[in-house]
PDB file of C-alpha atoms in Angstrom:
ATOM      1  CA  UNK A  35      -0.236 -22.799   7.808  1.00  0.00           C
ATOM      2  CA  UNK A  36       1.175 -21.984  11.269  1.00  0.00           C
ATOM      3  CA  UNK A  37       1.006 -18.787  13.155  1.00  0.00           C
ATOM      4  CA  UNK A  38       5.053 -17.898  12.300  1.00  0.00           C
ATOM      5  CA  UNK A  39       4.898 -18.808   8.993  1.00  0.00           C
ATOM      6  CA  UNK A  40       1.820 -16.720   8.416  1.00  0.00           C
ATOM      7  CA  UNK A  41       3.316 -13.443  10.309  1.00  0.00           C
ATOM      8  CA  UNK A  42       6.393 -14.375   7.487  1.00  0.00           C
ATOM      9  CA  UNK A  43       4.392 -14.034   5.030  1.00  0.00           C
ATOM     10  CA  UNK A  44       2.843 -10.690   6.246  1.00  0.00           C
ATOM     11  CA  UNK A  45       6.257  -9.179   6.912  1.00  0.00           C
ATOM     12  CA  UNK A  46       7.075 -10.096   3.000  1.00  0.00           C
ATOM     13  CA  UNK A  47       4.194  -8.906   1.800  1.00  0.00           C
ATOM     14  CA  UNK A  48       4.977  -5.224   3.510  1.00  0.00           C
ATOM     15  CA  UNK A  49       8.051  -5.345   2.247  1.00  0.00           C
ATOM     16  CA  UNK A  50       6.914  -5.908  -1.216  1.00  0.00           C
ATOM     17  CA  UNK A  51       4.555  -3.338  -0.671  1.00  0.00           C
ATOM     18  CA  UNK A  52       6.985  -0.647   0.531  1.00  0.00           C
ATOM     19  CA  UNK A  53       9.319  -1.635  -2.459  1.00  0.00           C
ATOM     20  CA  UNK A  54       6.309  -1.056  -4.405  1.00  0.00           C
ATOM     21  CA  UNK A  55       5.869   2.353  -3.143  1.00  0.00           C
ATOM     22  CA  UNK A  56       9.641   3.565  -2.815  1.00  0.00           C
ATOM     23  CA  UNK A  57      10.096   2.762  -6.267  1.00  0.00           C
ATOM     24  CA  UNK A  58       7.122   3.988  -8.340  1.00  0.00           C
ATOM     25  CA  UNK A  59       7.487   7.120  -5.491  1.00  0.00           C
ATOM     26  CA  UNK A  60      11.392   7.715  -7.060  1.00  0.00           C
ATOM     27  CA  UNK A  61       9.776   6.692 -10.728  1.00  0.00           C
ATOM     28  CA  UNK A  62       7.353   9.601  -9.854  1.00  0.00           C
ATOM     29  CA  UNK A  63       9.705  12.334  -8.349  1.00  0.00           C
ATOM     30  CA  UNK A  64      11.822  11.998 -11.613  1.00  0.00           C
ATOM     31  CA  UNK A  65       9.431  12.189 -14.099  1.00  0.00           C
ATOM     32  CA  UNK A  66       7.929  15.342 -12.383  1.00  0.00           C
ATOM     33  CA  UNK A  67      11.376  16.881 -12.324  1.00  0.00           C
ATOM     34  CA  UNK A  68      12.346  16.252 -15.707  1.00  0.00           C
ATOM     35  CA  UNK A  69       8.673  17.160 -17.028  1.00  0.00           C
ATOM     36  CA  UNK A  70       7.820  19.666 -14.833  1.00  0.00           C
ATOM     37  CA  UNK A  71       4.519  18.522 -13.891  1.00  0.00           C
ATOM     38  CA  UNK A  72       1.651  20.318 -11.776  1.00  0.00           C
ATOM     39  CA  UNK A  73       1.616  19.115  -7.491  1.00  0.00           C
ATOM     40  CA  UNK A  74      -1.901  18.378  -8.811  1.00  0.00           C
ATOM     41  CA  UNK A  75      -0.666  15.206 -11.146  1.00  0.00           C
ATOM     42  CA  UNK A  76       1.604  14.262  -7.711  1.00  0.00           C
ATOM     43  CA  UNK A  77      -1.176  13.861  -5.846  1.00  0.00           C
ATOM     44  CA  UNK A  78      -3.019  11.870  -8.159  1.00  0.00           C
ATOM     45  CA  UNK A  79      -0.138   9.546  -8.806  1.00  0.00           C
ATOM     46  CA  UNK A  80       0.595   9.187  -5.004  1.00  0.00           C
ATOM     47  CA  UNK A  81      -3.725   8.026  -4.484  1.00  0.00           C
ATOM     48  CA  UNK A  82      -2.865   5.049  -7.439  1.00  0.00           C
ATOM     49  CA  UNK A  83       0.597   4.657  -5.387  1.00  0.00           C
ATOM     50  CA  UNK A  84      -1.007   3.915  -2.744  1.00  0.00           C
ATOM     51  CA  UNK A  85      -3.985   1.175  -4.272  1.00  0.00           C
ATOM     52  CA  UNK A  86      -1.051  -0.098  -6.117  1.00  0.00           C
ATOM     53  CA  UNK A  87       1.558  -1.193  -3.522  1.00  0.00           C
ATOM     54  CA  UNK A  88      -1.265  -2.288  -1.542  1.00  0.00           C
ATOM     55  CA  UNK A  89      -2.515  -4.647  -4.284  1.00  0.00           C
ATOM     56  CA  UNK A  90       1.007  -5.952  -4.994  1.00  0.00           C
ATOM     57  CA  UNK A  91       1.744  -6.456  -1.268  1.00  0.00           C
ATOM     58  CA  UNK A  92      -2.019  -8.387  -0.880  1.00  0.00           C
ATOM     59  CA  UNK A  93      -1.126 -10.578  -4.316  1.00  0.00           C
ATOM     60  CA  UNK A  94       2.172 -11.366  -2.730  1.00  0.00           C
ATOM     61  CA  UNK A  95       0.368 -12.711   0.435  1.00  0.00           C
ATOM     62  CA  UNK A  96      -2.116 -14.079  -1.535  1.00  0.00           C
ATOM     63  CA  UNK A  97      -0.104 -16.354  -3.109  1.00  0.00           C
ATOM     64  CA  UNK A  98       1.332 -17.824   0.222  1.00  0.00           C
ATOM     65  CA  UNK A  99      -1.717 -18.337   1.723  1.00  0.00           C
ATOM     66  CA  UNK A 100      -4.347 -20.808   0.025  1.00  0.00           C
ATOM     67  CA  UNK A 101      -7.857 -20.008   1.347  1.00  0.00           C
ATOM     68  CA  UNK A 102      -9.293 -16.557   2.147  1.00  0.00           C
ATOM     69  CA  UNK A 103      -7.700 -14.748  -0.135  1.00  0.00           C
ATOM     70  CA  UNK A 104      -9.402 -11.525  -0.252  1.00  0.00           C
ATOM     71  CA  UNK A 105      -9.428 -11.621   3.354  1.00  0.00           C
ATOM     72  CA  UNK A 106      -5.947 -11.303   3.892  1.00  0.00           C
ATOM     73  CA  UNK A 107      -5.598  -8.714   1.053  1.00  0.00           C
ATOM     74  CA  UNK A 108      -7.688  -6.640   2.979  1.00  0.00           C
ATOM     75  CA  UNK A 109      -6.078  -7.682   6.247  1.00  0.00           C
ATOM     76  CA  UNK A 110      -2.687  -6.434   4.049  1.00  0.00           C
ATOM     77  CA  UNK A 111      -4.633  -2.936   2.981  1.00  0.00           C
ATOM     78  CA  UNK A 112      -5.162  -2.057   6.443  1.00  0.00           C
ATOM     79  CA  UNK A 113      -2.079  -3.232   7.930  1.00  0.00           C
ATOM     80  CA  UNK A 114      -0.376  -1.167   4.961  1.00  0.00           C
ATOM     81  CA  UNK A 115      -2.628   2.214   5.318  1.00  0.00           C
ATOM     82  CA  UNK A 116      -1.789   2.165   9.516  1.00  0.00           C
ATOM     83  CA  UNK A 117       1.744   2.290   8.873  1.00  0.00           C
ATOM     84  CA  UNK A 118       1.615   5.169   6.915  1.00  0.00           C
ATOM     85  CA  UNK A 119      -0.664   7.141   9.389  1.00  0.00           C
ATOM     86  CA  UNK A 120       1.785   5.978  12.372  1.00  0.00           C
ATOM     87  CA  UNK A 121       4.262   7.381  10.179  1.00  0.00           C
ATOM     88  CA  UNK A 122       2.198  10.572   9.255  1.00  0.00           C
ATOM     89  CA  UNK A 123       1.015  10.504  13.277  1.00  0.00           C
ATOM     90  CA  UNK A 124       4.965  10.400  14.577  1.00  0.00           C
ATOM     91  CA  UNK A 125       6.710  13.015  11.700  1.00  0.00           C
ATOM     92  CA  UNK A 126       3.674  15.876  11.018  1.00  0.00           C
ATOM     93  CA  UNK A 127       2.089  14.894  14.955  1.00  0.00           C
ATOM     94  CA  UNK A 128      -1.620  15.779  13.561  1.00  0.00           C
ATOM     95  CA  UNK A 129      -4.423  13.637  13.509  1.00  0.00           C
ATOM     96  CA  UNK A 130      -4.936  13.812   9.754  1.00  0.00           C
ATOM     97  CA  UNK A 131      -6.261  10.152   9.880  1.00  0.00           C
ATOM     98  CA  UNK A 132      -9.989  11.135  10.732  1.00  0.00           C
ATOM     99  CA  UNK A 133     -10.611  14.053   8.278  1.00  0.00           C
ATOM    100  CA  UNK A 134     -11.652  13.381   4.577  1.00  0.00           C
ATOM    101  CA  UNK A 135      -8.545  12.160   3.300  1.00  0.00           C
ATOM    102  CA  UNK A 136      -7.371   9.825   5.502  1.00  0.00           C
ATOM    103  CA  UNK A 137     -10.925   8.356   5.574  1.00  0.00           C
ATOM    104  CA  UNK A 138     -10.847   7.715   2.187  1.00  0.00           C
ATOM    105  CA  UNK A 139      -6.971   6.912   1.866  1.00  0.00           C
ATOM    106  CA  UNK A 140      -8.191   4.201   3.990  1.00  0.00           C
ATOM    107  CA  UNK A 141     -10.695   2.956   1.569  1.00  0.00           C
ATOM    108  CA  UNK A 142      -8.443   2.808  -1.022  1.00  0.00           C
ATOM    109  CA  UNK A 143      -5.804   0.875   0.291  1.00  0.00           C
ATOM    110  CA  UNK A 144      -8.564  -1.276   1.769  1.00  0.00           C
ATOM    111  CA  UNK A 145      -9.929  -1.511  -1.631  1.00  0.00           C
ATOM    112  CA  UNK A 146      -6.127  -2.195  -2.794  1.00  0.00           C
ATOM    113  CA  UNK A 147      -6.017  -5.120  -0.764  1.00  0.00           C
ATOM    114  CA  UNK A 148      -9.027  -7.054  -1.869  1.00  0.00           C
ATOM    115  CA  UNK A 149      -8.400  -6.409  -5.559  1.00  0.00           C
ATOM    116  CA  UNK A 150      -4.867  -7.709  -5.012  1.00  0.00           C
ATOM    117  CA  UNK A 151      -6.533 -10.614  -2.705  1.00  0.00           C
ATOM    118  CA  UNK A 152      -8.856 -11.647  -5.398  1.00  0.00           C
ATOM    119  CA  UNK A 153      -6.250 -11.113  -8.060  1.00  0.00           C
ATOM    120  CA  UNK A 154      -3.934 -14.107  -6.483  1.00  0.00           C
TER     121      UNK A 154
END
């Protein structure tokens, strides 16, 4: 596979990622308003938000690509988890990715990845 068509099938795998997120994130955000659930059950469903969409953007690469699967999930996991911190970085302007959380938000989407890698 050439260079373009692999940096393709990145881009699509994002975007299946962040269509992942924005619409488990809206499935989320409704079913705590209607139920009126505790921030604590948000923040667990945002931590499996985040291994999912990273899985299902690293199985969506991982079915374009035909060797090294797992690699490229992970590749996928990190590309995924340093979006969100430039995001984070630009609209709170803290470096929340070295304390606790963002260390291990980065594992899990990491992990994410290479489950979704493997998966494919």
């Amino acid at each position: 596979m050439t260079i373009p068509k692999k940096i393709i099938s990145f881009l699509w795998a994002i975007l299946a990622a962040y269509a992942t997120t924005a619409i488990v994130l809206f499935l989320l955000a409704f079913i705590m308003f209607k139920f009126d659930l505790d921030e604590s059950v948000a923040q667990f469903a945002v931590t499996f938000v985040y291994i999912l969409s990273a899985a299902v953007g690293a199985l969506v690469l991982g079915k374009q690509m035909k060797k090294n699967k797992y690699i490229y999930g992970a590749c996928m996991g990190l590309i995924y988890v340093a979006i969100i911190f430039a995001i984070s970085l630009i609209t709170v302007g803290n470096g929340s990715i070295l304390s606790s959380n963002g260390i291990s938000t980065l594992m899990l989407c990491l992990c994410g990845g290479l489950l979704g890698g493997m998966i494919s």
